[in-house]
Coordinates of C-alpha atoms in Angstrom, one line a residue:
M164 CA -21.5 9.2 -40.3
S165 CA -17.9 8.6 -41.4
R166 CA -16.0 5.8 -39.6
T167 CA -12.4 4.7 -39.6
L168 CA -11.5 1.0 -39.5
R169 CA -7.9 0.1 -38.5
V170 CA -5.7 -3.0 -38.5
R171 CA -2.5 -2.8 -36.4
Q172 CA 0.7 -3.3 -38.3
S173 CA 1.5 -6.4 -36.2
Q174 CA -1.8 -7.9 -37.1
T175 CA -1.1 -7.9 -40.8
V176 CA 1.0 -11.1 -40.3
V177 CA -1.1 -12.8 -37.6
P178 CA -4.0 -13.1 -37.1
F179 CA -5.2 -10.9 -40.1
G180 CA -2.5 -11.7 -42.6
V181 CA -3.0 -12.4 -46.3
G182 CA -6.1 -14.6 -46.9
A183 CA -7.6 -14.1 -43.4
V184 CA -11.2 -12.9 -42.9
F185 CA -11.3 -9.8 -40.6
D186 CA -14.6 -8.8 -38.8
I187 CA -14.8 -5.3 -37.4
Q188 CA -17.8 -3.2 -36.3
G189 CA -20.3 -5.5 -38.0
E190 CA -18.4 -5.5 -41.3
S191 CA -16.3 -8.3 -42.8
F192 CA -13.1 -8.1 -45.0
V193 CA -10.4 -10.3 -46.4
A194 CA -6.7 -9.4 -46.5
A195 CA -5.4 -9.1 -50.1
G196 CA -2.2 -10.6 -51.4
I197 CA 1.1 -8.6 -51.0
G198 CA 1.1 -8.0 -54.8
D199 CA -1.6 -5.3 -54.1
W200 CA 0.4 -3.6 -51.3
P201 CA 1.5 0.0 -52.0
A202 CA 4.9 -0.1 -53.6
R203 CA 6.7 2.8 -51.8
A204 CA 4.9 3.0 -48.4
K205 CA 5.9 -0.4 -47.0
Q206 CA 8.8 -0.6 -44.5
R207 CA 11.9 -2.9 -45.0
I208 CA 12.7 -5.3 -42.2
D209 CA 16.1 -7.0 -42.1
S210 CA 16.6 -10.6 -41.0
P211 CA 19.3 -12.3 -43.1
R212 CA 19.1 -15.6 -41.4
L213 CA 15.4 -15.9 -41.9
A214 CA 15.6 -14.7 -45.5
D215 CA 18.2 -17.4 -46.2
R216 CA 16.0 -20.1 -44.7
L217 CA 13.0 -19.1 -46.7
G218 CA 14.8 -18.4 -49.9
V219 CA 13.7 -14.8 -50.3
T220 CA 15.4 -11.5 -50.8
G221 CA 14.0 -9.8 -47.8
F222 CA 10.9 -8.7 -45.8
H223 CA 8.6 -5.8 -45.7
A224 CA 6.1 -4.6 -43.1
A225 CA 2.8 -3.0 -44.0
P226 CA 2.8 0.8 -43.6
A227 CA 2.2 1.9 -40.1
T228 CA -0.2 4.7 -39.0
A229 CA 1.9 7.6 -37.8
N230 CA -0.7 8.6 -35.2
D231 CA -3.9 6.8 -34.3
R232 CA -5.8 10.1 -33.6
F233 CA -4.4 12.4 -36.3
D234 CA -3.7 9.9 -39.1
V235 CA -4.3 10.6 -42.8
A236 CA -7.5 8.8 -43.9
D237 CA -6.3 8.3 -47.5
A238 CA -2.8 7.1 -46.5
P239 CA -1.7 3.9 -48.3
G240 CA -1.9 0.7 -46.2
A241 CA -2.3 -3.0 -46.5
P242 CA -5.4 -3.6 -48.7
Y243 CA -8.5 -5.4 -47.4
I244 CA -11.4 -6.4 -49.7
R245 CA -15.0 -6.5 -48.5
F246 CA -16.0 -10.1 -48.2
P247 CA -18.5 -11.8 -48.4
S248 CA -19.8 -9.7 -51.2
W249 CA -23.4 -11.0 -50.4
L250 CA -24.9 -8.7 -47.8
F251 CA -28.4 -8.5 -46.4
C252 CA -30.6 -5.9 -44.7
G253 CA -31.8 -6.7 -41.2
A254 CA -35.0 -4.8 -41.7
C255 CA -36.4 -5.7 -45.2
R256 CA -34.3 -8.9 -45.4
R257 CA -33.2 -8.1 -49.0
M258 CA -29.9 -9.5 -50.1
K259 CA -27.5 -7.5 -52.2
R260 CA -24.3 -8.4 -54.1
W261 CA -22.0 -5.6 -53.2
R262 CA -19.4 -4.5 -55.7
I263 CA -16.4 -2.2 -55.5
A264 CA -18.3 0.4 -57.5
D265 CA -20.8 0.6 -54.7
E266 CA -18.3 1.6 -52.0
K267 CA -18.4 5.1 -50.6
H268 CA -15.5 6.4 -48.7
G269 CA -16.0 6.4 -44.9
Q270 CA -19.4 4.8 -45.0
A271 CA -20.7 1.3 -44.3
P272 CA -22.9 -0.4 -47.0
R273 CA -26.5 0.8 -46.8
C274 CA -29.7 -0.8 -47.9
P275 CA -31.0 1.0 -51.1
S276 CA -34.6 -0.1 -50.3
C277 CA -35.1 1.1 -46.8
T278 CA -35.9 4.6 -45.5
P279 CA -34.0 5.6 -43.5
A280 CA -31.2 3.6 -45.0
R281 CA -30.2 0.6 -42.8
T282 CA -26.6 -0.8 -42.6
L283 CA -26.2 -4.1 -44.5
A284 CA -24.7 -7.1 -42.7
P285 CA -22.5 -9.7 -44.3
M286 CA -23.8 -13.3 -44.9
R287 CA -22.5 -15.7 -42.3
F288 CA -21.4 -18.5 -44.6
V289 CA -18.7 -18.8 -47.3
Q290 CA -17.1 -21.6 -49.3
I291 CA -13.5 -22.9 -49.2
C292 CA -11.5 -25.7 -50.8
Q293 CA -8.3 -27.6 -50.1
A294 CA -6.5 -25.7 -52.9
G295 CA -6.8 -22.6 -50.7
H296 CA -9.6 -20.8 -52.6
L297 CA -12.2 -18.7 -50.9
G298 CA -15.5 -17.5 -52.3
D299 CA -19.1 -16.5 -51.8
V300 CA -21.7 -19.2 -51.6
D301 CA -23.9 -19.3 -54.7
W302 CA -27.1 -18.3 -52.9
W303 CA -29.2 -18.3 -56.0
F304 CA -28.2 -21.9 -56.6
W305 CA -28.9 -22.8 -53.0
A306 CA -32.4 -21.3 -53.1
H307 CA -33.1 -23.2 -56.3
S308 CA -31.3 -26.5 -55.4
R309 CA -34.5 -28.3 -54.7
R310 CA -35.8 -27.5 -58.2
D311 CA -35.0 -29.5 -61.4
G312 CA -32.9 -28.0 -64.2
G313 CA -35.8 -26.8 -66.3
E314 CA -37.3 -24.9 -63.4
R315 CA -34.0 -23.2 -62.6
R316 CA -33.5 -22.1 -66.2
R317 CA -36.8 -20.4 -66.2
C318 CA -35.7 -18.1 -63.3
E319 CA -33.6 -15.3 -64.9
E320 CA -33.3 -13.0 -61.9
R321 CA -30.1 -14.2 -60.2
E322 CA -29.9 -11.4 -57.5
R323 CA -33.5 -11.0 -56.3
L324 CA -33.0 -12.9 -53.1
R325 CA -34.1 -12.5 -49.5
F326 CA -32.6 -13.9 -46.3
L327 CA -35.6 -14.8 -44.1
V328 CA -36.0 -15.7 -40.5
S329 CA -38.9 -17.9 -39.3
E330 CA -40.4 -17.6 -35.8
R331 CA -41.6 -21.2 -35.9
A332 CA -38.2 -22.8 -35.8
S333 CA -34.8 -22.4 -34.2
G334 CA -31.2 -22.7 -35.2
L335 CA -30.2 -22.9 -38.8
E336 CA -33.6 -24.4 -39.7
A337 CA -35.2 -20.9 -38.9
L338 CA -33.0 -19.3 -41.6
S339 CA -33.7 -19.6 -45.3
V340 CA -32.9 -18.0 -48.7
A341 CA -35.8 -17.3 -51.0
C342 CA -36.0 -16.1 -54.6
T343 CA -38.4 -13.2 -55.1
A344 CA -38.3 -13.2 -58.9
K345 CA -41.7 -13.0 -60.5
G346 CA -43.3 -16.5 -60.8
C347 CA -40.4 -18.3 -59.0
G348 CA -40.8 -18.5 -55.3
A349 CA -37.9 -21.0 -54.8
A350 CA -36.6 -21.2 -51.2
R351 CA -34.5 -23.5 -49.0
D352 CA -33.6 -23.3 -45.4
L353 CA -30.0 -23.5 -44.0
L354 CA -30.4 -26.6 -41.8
D355 CA -27.9 -28.6 -43.8
I356 CA -25.9 -25.8 -45.3
L357 CA -22.5 -26.8 -43.7
G358 CA -20.4 -29.3 -45.6
T359 CA -20.1 -30.2 -49.3
H360 CA -23.1 -29.8 -51.7
G361 CA -21.6 -30.3 -55.2
M362 CA -21.0 -26.6 -55.8
R363 CA -18.1 -25.5 -58.0
C364 CA -15.0 -23.7 -56.8
S365 CA -14.4 -20.3 -58.2
G366 CA -10.7 -21.1 -58.6
R367 CA -9.4 -17.9 -57.0
N368 CA -9.5 -15.8 -53.9
P369 CA -11.7 -12.6 -53.6
W370 CA -8.8 -10.2 -54.2
Q371 CA -7.6 -12.0 -57.4
R372 CA -8.7 -10.8 -60.8
A373 CA -11.0 -13.0 -62.9
S374 CA -8.1 -13.6 -65.3
E375 CA -6.2 -15.2 -62.4
A376 CA -8.8 -17.9 -61.8
V377 CA -7.8 -21.5 -62.5
A378 CA -9.8 -24.6 -63.1
C379 CA -10.1 -26.1 -59.6
P380 CA -11.5 -29.7 -59.4
R381 CA -11.5 -29.7 -55.6
P382 CA -14.8 -30.1 -53.8
V383 CA -15.9 -27.0 -51.9
Q384 CA -17.0 -26.9 -48.3
I385 CA -19.4 -24.4 -46.9
V386 CA -18.3 -23.1 -43.5
Q387 CA -19.0 -20.1 -41.3
R388 CA -16.8 -17.2 -42.2
T389 CA -15.3 -17.3 -38.7
A390 CA -14.6 -21.1 -38.8
G391 CA -11.3 -22.4 -37.5
N392 CA -10.5 -24.3 -40.6
L393 CA -11.0 -21.3 -42.9
Y394 CA -7.4 -20.0 -42.4
Y395 CA -4.2 -21.6 -41.3
P396 CA -1.3 -19.1 -41.6
V397 CA 2.2 -20.4 -42.3
V398 CA 4.4 -18.2 -40.1
H399 CA 8.2 -18.4 -39.5
S400 CA 10.1 -16.5 -36.9
A401 CA 13.8 -15.8 -36.0
L402 CA 15.6 -14.0 -33.3
D403 CA 18.0 -11.2 -34.4
I404 CA 21.3 -12.6 -33.1
P405 CA 24.8 -11.3 -33.9
E406 CA 27.1 -13.3 -36.1
T407 CA 28.9 -16.0 -34.1
D408 CA 31.7 -18.5 -34.8
V409 CA 29.3 -21.4 -34.8
P410 CA 30.9 -24.6 -36.0
V411 CA 29.9 -25.9 -39.4
H412 CA 28.5 -29.0 -37.8
T413 CA 28.6 -30.2 -34.2
D414 CA 28.7 -33.9 -34.7
D415 CA 31.7 -35.2 -36.7
E416 CA 30.7 -38.8 -36.2
L417 CA 27.2 -38.2 -37.6
A418 CA 28.6 -36.3 -40.5
T419 CA 30.9 -39.2 -41.2
Q420 CA 28.0 -41.6 -41.3
V421 CA 26.1 -39.4 -43.8
R422 CA 29.1 -39.2 -46.1
G423 CA 29.6 -42.9 -45.9
H424 CA 26.0 -43.7 -46.8
H425 CA 25.5 -45.5 -50.1
L426 CA 23.1 -42.9 -51.3
W427 CA 25.2 -39.9 -50.5
V428 CA 27.1 -39.8 -53.8
L429 CA 23.8 -40.1 -55.8
L430 CA 22.4 -37.2 -53.8
C431 CA 25.4 -35.0 -54.3
R432 CA 25.4 -35.7 -58.1
D433 CA 22.0 -34.2 -58.6
P434 CA 20.5 -32.6 -55.4
A435 CA 17.7 -31.0 -57.5
S436 CA 16.4 -34.1 -59.1
P437 CA 12.9 -35.5 -58.3
R438 CA 14.6 -38.4 -56.6
A439 CA 16.6 -36.2 -54.3
A440 CA 13.8 -36.0 -51.7
A441 CA 13.6 -39.8 -51.5
F442 CA 17.4 -40.0 -51.1
R443 CA 17.4 -37.4 -48.3
E444 CA 14.6 -39.2 -46.5
M445 CA 16.4 -42.6 -46.6
I446 CA 19.7 -41.1 -45.5
Q447 CA 17.9 -39.4 -42.5
E448 CA 16.2 -42.7 -41.5
D449 CA 19.5 -44.6 -41.5
T450 CA 21.7 -42.0 -39.8
G451 CA 19.3 -39.8 -37.8
A452 CA 20.7 -36.6 -39.4
D453 CA 18.5 -33.6 -39.6
D454 CA 17.8 -31.3 -42.6
S455 CA 20.2 -28.6 -41.4
L456 CA 23.2 -31.1 -41.3
L457 CA 22.4 -32.5 -44.7
D458 CA 22.1 -29.0 -46.1
T459 CA 25.4 -28.0 -44.6
L460 CA 27.2 -31.0 -45.9
L461 CA 25.7 -30.6 -49.3
A462 CA 26.9 -27.0 -49.4
E463 CA 30.4 -28.2 -48.5
E464 CA 30.3 -30.9 -51.1
T465 CA 28.8 -29.0 -54.0
G466 CA 29.8 -25.5 -53.2
Q467 CA 26.2 -24.1 -53.3
A468 CA 23.2 -24.0 -51.1
A469 CA 20.7 -26.9 -51.2
P470 CA 18.1 -26.2 -53.9
A471 CA 14.3 -26.3 -53.5
I472 CA 12.6 -29.5 -54.4
A473 CA 9.0 -29.4 -55.7
T474 CA 6.9 -32.1 -53.9
S475 CA 4.0 -32.1 -56.4
P476 CA 2.9 -30.0 -59.4
E477 CA 0.0 -28.3 -57.5
Q478 CA 1.9 -27.5 -54.4
T479 CA 4.2 -24.5 -53.7
P480 CA 7.8 -25.7 -54.1
T481 CA 9.0 -25.4 -50.5
G482 CA 11.9 -27.8 -50.8
P483 CA 14.0 -29.1 -47.9
A484 CA 14.4 -26.9 -44.9
R485 CA 17.3 -24.5 -44.8
P486 CA 19.8 -24.8 -42.0
D487 CA 17.9 -25.0 -38.7
L488 CA 17.6 -21.6 -37.0
S489 CA 17.8 -23.0 -33.5
R490 CA 21.5 -24.0 -34.1
E491 CA 22.8 -20.4 -34.2
E492 CA 20.4 -19.2 -31.4
W493 CA 21.5 -22.0 -29.1
A494 CA 25.1 -21.2 -29.8
A495 CA 24.5 -17.5 -29.0
F496 CA 22.7 -18.3 -25.7
T497 CA 25.3 -20.8 -24.5
A498 CA 28.5 -19.1 -25.6
P499 CA 31.0 -18.5 -22.7
A500 CA 30.9 -14.8 -23.5
P501 CA 27.4 -14.1 -25.0
P502 CA 27.6 -11.7 -28.0
A503 CA 25.8 -8.4 -27.6
T504 CA 24.3 -5.8 -30.0
R505 CA 21.8 -3.1 -29.6
D506 CA 19.0 -5.6 -30.2
F507 CA 20.5 -8.6 -28.5
A508 CA 21.6 -7.9 -24.9
L509 CA 22.4 -10.9 -22.7
R510 CA 23.7 -11.3 -19.2
E511 CA 24.3 -14.5 -17.3
T512 CA 23.0 -15.0 -13.8
T513 CA 22.2 -17.9 -11.4
L514 CA 19.3 -19.3 -9.3
G515 CA 21.0 -17.9 -6.3
L516 CA 21.2 -21.3 -4.6
A517 CA 25.0 -21.8 -4.4
G518 CA 25.9 -23.6 -1.2
E519 CA 22.3 -24.4 -0.4
T520 CA 22.0 -27.7 1.4
D521 CA 18.3 -27.7 2.4
E522 CA 15.7 -29.4 0.2
P523 CA 14.0 -28.8 -2.0
W524 CA 16.3 -25.9 -2.9
A525 CA 19.4 -28.0 -3.2
G526 CA 17.6 -30.4 -5.5
L527 CA 16.4 -27.6 -7.6
A528 CA 20.0 -26.3 -8.1
R529 CA 21.0 -29.9 -9.2
R530 CA 18.3 -30.0 -11.8
F531 CA 18.9 -26.7 -13.6
G532 CA 22.0 -25.4 -15.3
R533 CA 22.6 -22.1 -17.0
I534 CA 20.4 -19.0 -16.5
V535 CA 20.7 -16.2 -19.0
L536 CA 18.6 -13.0 -19.0
A537 CA 17.9 -11.3 -22.3
D538 CA 17.4 -7.6 -21.5
R539 CA 16.5 -6.9 -25.1
L540 CA 15.5 -9.2 -28.0
R541 CA 14.3 -8.6 -31.5
E542 CA 12.2 -11.2 -33.3
V543 CA 11.1 -11.1 -36.9
R544 CA 7.9 -13.0 -37.9
A545 CA 7.2 -13.6 -41.5
L546 CA 4.1 -15.0 -43.3
S547 CA 5.0 -17.2 -46.3
G548 CA 1.4 -18.3 -47.1
F549 CA -1.7 -20.0 -45.8
T550 CA -3.8 -23.1 -46.2
R551 CA -7.5 -23.7 -45.9
V552 CA -9.6 -26.7 -44.7
S553 CA -6.6 -28.4 -43.0
P554 CA -3.0 -27.4 -42.1
D555 CA -1.6 -30.0 -44.6
A556 CA -3.6 -28.7 -47.6
T557 CA -2.0 -26.9 -50.5
V558 CA -0.1 -23.8 -49.4
V559 CA -1.2 -20.6 -51.1
P560 CA 1.8 -18.1 -51.2
A561 CA 1.4 -14.6 -49.7
D562 CA 2.0 -13.4 -53.2
T563 CA -0.6 -15.2 -55.2
S564 CA 0.8 -13.7 -58.4
R565 CA 4.1 -15.5 -57.7
R566 CA 6.1 -12.6 -59.0
L567 CA 7.6 -11.1 -55.8
K568 CA 10.7 -12.3 -54.0
W569 CA 9.9 -10.8 -50.6
L570 CA 7.5 -11.7 -47.8
P571 CA 5.4 -9.7 -45.4
A572 CA 6.8 -9.5 -41.8
V573 CA 6.7 -7.6 -38.6
E574 CA 9.5 -7.1 -36.0
V575 CA 8.9 -7.4 -32.3
F576 CA 11.1 -6.1 -29.5
G577 CA 11.0 -7.6 -26.0
E578 CA 12.9 -9.4 -23.3
G579 CA 13.3 -13.0 -22.1
V580 CA 14.6 -15.6 -19.7
F581 CA 16.8 -18.5 -21.1
L582 CA 17.5 -21.5 -18.9
T583 CA 19.0 -25.0 -19.4
L584 CA 18.6 -28.2 -17.5
D585 CA 21.5 -30.0 -15.9
H586 CA 23.1 -32.0 -18.7
D587 CA 24.2 -35.1 -16.7
A588 CA 20.8 -35.3 -14.9
L589 CA 18.9 -35.0 -18.1
R590 CA 20.9 -37.7 -19.9
E591 CA 20.4 -40.1 -16.9
W592 CA 16.7 -39.4 -16.9
E593 CA 16.4 -40.0 -20.6
Q594 CA 17.8 -43.5 -20.4
D595 CA 15.0 -44.6 -18.1
A596 CA 13.0 -47.4 -19.8
E597 CA 9.6 -46.1 -18.7
V598 CA 10.4 -42.6 -20.0
R599 CA 11.4 -44.0 -23.4
R600 CA 8.3 -46.2 -23.5
R601 CA 6.0 -43.3 -22.8
V602 CA 7.6 -41.1 -25.4
A603 CA 7.6 -43.9 -28.0
G604 CA 3.8 -44.0 -27.7
M605 CA 3.7 -40.3 -28.4
R606 CA 6.0 -40.8 -31.4
A607 CA 3.6 -43.5 -32.8
D608 CA 0.7 -41.0 -32.6
L609 CA 2.9 -38.4 -34.3
D610 CA 3.7 -40.7 -37.1
R611 CA -0.1 -41.2 -37.8
S612 CA -0.8 -37.5 -37.6
F613 CA -1.2 -35.2 -40.6
Q614 CA 0.9 -32.7 -38.6
K615 CA 4.0 -34.9 -38.7
D616 CA 6.0 -32.9 -41.2
R617 CA 5.2 -29.6 -39.6
L618 CA 6.0 -30.8 -36.1
E619 CA 9.2 -32.5 -37.2
S620 CA 10.6 -29.2 -38.3
V621 CA 10.5 -28.2 -34.6
T622 CA 11.3 -31.5 -32.9
G623 CA 13.9 -32.8 -35.4
P624 CA 13.9 -36.1 -37.2
E625 CA 13.2 -38.0 -33.9
L626 CA 10.9 -37.1 -31.0
A627 CA 13.2 -37.2 -28.0
P628 CA 12.1 -37.4 -24.4
R629 CA 13.9 -34.1 -23.7
F630 CA 11.7 -32.3 -26.2
V631 CA 8.5 -33.3 -24.5
L632 CA 10.0 -32.5 -21.1
L633 CA 11.3 -29.1 -22.1
H634 CA 8.2 -28.2 -24.1
T635 CA 5.9 -29.0 -21.1
L636 CA 8.3 -27.2 -18.8
A637 CA 8.1 -24.1 -20.9
H638 CA 4.3 -24.2 -20.8
L639 CA 4.2 -24.6 -17.1
L640 CA 6.7 -21.8 -16.6
I641 CA 4.8 -19.4 -18.8
R642 CA 1.6 -20.1 -16.8
Q643 CA 3.4 -19.5 -13.6
L644 CA 5.1 -16.3 -14.9
S645 CA 1.8 -14.9 -15.9
F646 CA 1.0 -14.8 -12.1
E647 CA 4.4 -13.6 -11.1
S648 CA 5.2 -11.0 -13.7
G649 CA 1.8 -9.6 -14.6
Y650 CA 2.1 -10.5 -18.3
T651 CA -0.8 -12.5 -19.8
T652 CA -0.1 -15.9 -21.1
A653 CA -0.8 -14.6 -24.7
S654 CA 1.9 -12.0 -24.2
L655 CA 4.6 -14.6 -23.6
R656 CA 6.1 -17.1 -26.1
E657 CA 8.4 -20.1 -26.1
R658 CA 11.4 -21.3 -28.1
I659 CA 12.4 -24.9 -27.4
Y660 CA 16.0 -26.0 -27.9
A661 CA 15.8 -29.8 -27.6
R662 CA 17.5 -31.4 -30.6
P663 CA 19.6 -34.2 -29.3
E664 CA 21.7 -34.4 -32.4
Q665 CA 22.9 -30.8 -31.6
D666 CA 23.0 -31.6 -27.9
Q667 CA 20.4 -28.9 -27.0
Y668 CA 18.6 -28.9 -23.7
G669 CA 17.1 -25.4 -22.9
I670 CA 14.1 -23.1 -23.3
L671 CA 13.6 -19.4 -23.9
V672 CA 10.5 -17.7 -22.5
Y673 CA 10.2 -14.2 -23.9
T674 CA 7.6 -11.4 -24.4
A675 CA 5.6 -11.5 -27.6
A676 CA 3.7 -8.2 -27.5
G677 CA 4.2 -5.9 -30.5
D678 CA 4.3 -2.7 -28.5
A679 CA 6.2 -1.2 -25.5
E680 CA 4.7 -3.7 -23.1
G681 CA 7.3 -6.2 -24.0
T682 CA 10.2 -4.0 -23.0
L683 CA 9.3 -2.9 -19.5
G684 CA 11.7 -5.2 -17.8
G685 CA 9.1 -7.2 -15.7
L686 CA 10.0 -10.6 -17.2
V687 CA 13.8 -10.1 -16.8
R688 CA 13.2 -9.0 -13.2
Q689 CA 11.5 -12.3 -12.5
G690 CA 14.6 -14.1 -13.8
E691 CA 16.9 -12.6 -11.2
P692 CA 17.8 -14.4 -8.0
P693 CA 16.1 -15.5 -5.9
R694 CA 12.8 -14.8 -7.8
L695 CA 13.4 -17.4 -10.5
A696 CA 14.1 -20.2 -8.0
E697 CA 10.9 -19.4 -6.1
T698 CA 9.0 -19.3 -9.4
L699 CA 10.3 -22.7 -10.5
L700 CA 9.4 -24.2 -7.1
R701 CA 5.9 -22.9 -7.2
M702 CA 5.6 -24.0 -10.8
T703 CA 6.6 -27.6 -9.9
E704 CA 4.2 -27.7 -6.9
S705 CA 1.3 -26.4 -9.1
A706 CA 2.1 -28.9 -11.9
A707 CA 1.8 -31.9 -9.5
W708 CA -1.9 -31.4 -9.3
C709 CA -4.5 -30.6 -12.0
S710 CA -8.2 -29.9 -11.3
A711 CA -9.0 -32.5 -13.9
D712 CA -7.0 -35.3 -12.2
P713 CA -7.0 -38.2 -12.1
L714 CA -8.5 -38.1 -15.6
C715 CA -5.9 -35.8 -17.0
A716 CA -2.9 -37.5 -15.3
E717 CA -4.0 -41.0 -16.5
H718 CA -5.0 -40.0 -20.0
S719 CA -3.4 -42.2 -22.7
G720 CA -4.0 -39.7 -25.4
Q721 CA -5.8 -36.3 -25.6
G722 CA -5.7 -33.2 -27.7
F723 CA -5.7 -32.9 -31.5
G724 CA -4.6 -36.3 -32.9
N725 CA -3.9 -37.7 -29.4
L726 CA -0.6 -35.9 -29.4
N727 CA -0.7 -35.0 -25.7
R728 CA -0.8 -37.1 -22.6
A729 CA -1.2 -35.5 -19.1
A730 CA -1.9 -32.0 -20.4
C731 CA -5.2 -30.1 -20.6
H732 CA -6.5 -26.5 -20.4
A733 CA -6.5 -26.7 -16.6
C734 CA -2.8 -27.4 -16.2
A735 CA -0.6 -27.0 -19.3
L736 CA -2.2 -25.6 -22.4
L737 CA -1.5 -22.1 -23.6
P738 CA -2.9 -19.7 -26.2
E739 CA -1.8 -21.3 -29.5
T740 CA 0.0 -18.1 -30.5
S741 CA 2.4 -18.7 -27.6
C742 CA 3.3 -22.2 -28.6
E743 CA 5.6 -23.4 -31.3
T744 CA 3.7 -26.7 -31.9
G745 CA 0.1 -25.6 -31.5
N746 CA -0.4 -27.1 -28.0
S747 CA 0.9 -30.5 -29.1
L748 CA 3.5 -32.9 -27.6
L749 CA 2.9 -32.1 -24.0
D750 CA 3.1 -34.5 -21.0
R751 CA 3.0 -33.2 -17.4
A752 CA 3.9 -36.7 -16.1
L753 CA 7.4 -36.4 -17.6
V754 CA 7.9 -33.3 -15.4
V755 CA 6.4 -34.3 -12.0
G756 CA 6.0 -38.0 -12.5
G757 CA 2.9 -40.3 -12.7
E758 CA 1.7 -43.5 -14.3
R759 CA 4.9 -45.3 -13.2
V760 CA 6.9 -42.7 -15.2
P761 CA 9.7 -40.9 -13.2
G762 CA 9.4 -37.2 -13.6
Y763 CA 12.5 -35.1 -14.1
L764 CA 11.4 -32.9 -11.2
Q765 CA 9.6 -35.6 -9.2
S766 CA 12.2 -35.5 -6.4
I767 CA 11.6 -31.7 -6.1
V768 CA 7.8 -32.3 -5.6
A769 CA 8.5 -35.0 -2.9
A770 CA 11.0 -32.8 -1.1
A771 CA 8.7 -29.8 -1.2
R772 CA 5.8 -31.8 0.3
T773 CA 8.1 -33.2 3.0
A774 CA 9.4 -29.7 3.9
A775 CA 5.8 -28.4 4.1
A776 CA 4.7 -31.2 6.3
T777 CA 7.7 -30.7 8.6
A778 CA 6.9 -27.0 8.9
L779 CA 3.3 -27.8 9.9
E780 CA 4.5 -30.2 12.6
Q781 CA 6.7 -27.7 14.2
P782 CA 5.1 -25.8 17.1

């Protein structure tokens, strides 16, 4: 029976982008590099700002199916390779090394030994290394690993294996790989299969040719093919905003400090030298300037964009970050007359609380500032590469041949709600000693984390209290909007604008679905008065209590790398595709108060409780 396996165009970037393993209908595949994409069928996607930041000429999307029901079976698309190549039969338990020549169009792999033919299933385990390589486990070596070298050499049949299941044991101990070669009989169970076992890395990924393999000295790890550490995509995104008259830099005093630094002249003389990265880091430590300001000033001084700097011979030269994308987006959302295009339509509104004197509504109006509704947004998401084993491992580019100058991307259309906090109230709250002490503890944990470099690209050079506050507020708002608007939490995303050096203090919550669901107007409708004020009040009341309290509220460090405080799955965490930082740097106490820390909205919680108690006392 012929079958059709499909991957949606939006999934070719996340979660099934280049290098990802894709399971469907009992079969397993891996996405090939963009060098194997069809040359003419791919679709061009325009995003000049993002292309400038990543140093590429442009973006392309995988070919889209014209019609899910009447599509052309042989139409070109993003290529996926069958992986693992080791398959086994669930009936006779024979293992077979599947090759491209064995493929039959429209048919799943079949066991050649069974009648009637049974469908073969992929092996559950694969091997990876920190250099980003992925390969099959050497099952012949595993079956013979308990034998000495002489006994292994006497077995010449390398593919006569069986994947057996014992009824006398359970778990991995019940599974074993046995050699059925004549006179051999070697076998070993899978009890301790996970981890490192001295196997050699193939030096390539499954879609790469044998000639592209490199000598890889990294130790390999055997993991399940669906393991979380098998694939970490490196994804970048940017909103499509019209050109605005954004000032070259927003802090003249900070720019003066950078130009007056004793290392500035040395950096300008040779910004591409190996020492340039060290110069930049010391200038940033002394002045607090971010990468975007340094790049802008370097461009003014030298007349050219900041060059890429290779960090090590074996890593992809990523270089310093291009000018921060949030700068232009913040300027567009906060402009007195928001710019408008076909894909960027804004209109300013309010909470509808003007002249309100009763609490907690009056207090809510004092804590929030500007409200902007985005009736239409366009976001471009690009995949630059991926890592394996850990997020800080060597980045493998989406084009493993390193010949192409473009990246795979998708465009998403949707809507959103942008809001800011009251600037004066925020600055007063940030000066509180207990607030700064609590955030300093989070900063210390961040400095010890392997995610430091990645997270600093979002937070800026210094973790400010406003970032943790706004980030947590965005999570709480998304969770509340999922009840109010009908969107799932996975269909909403956040963008945090909280860089103090650029005087940012707002958030954008927008739809993230890659289809028509994101443009139905339900989210914008929730941002209109008085719905948004009611949503914010219910959000604040809900955030004041977590089902895991007091454990959650009093936690001194939880989450990956202890980068969260009062935040857990019951109160503040979201699907990681919705969060810019992977559910890190969250603290509900900074929003509603707790542990002697004054929350930014703590007065709203107290006023709401008082108003509720008064209402109950009235006859």
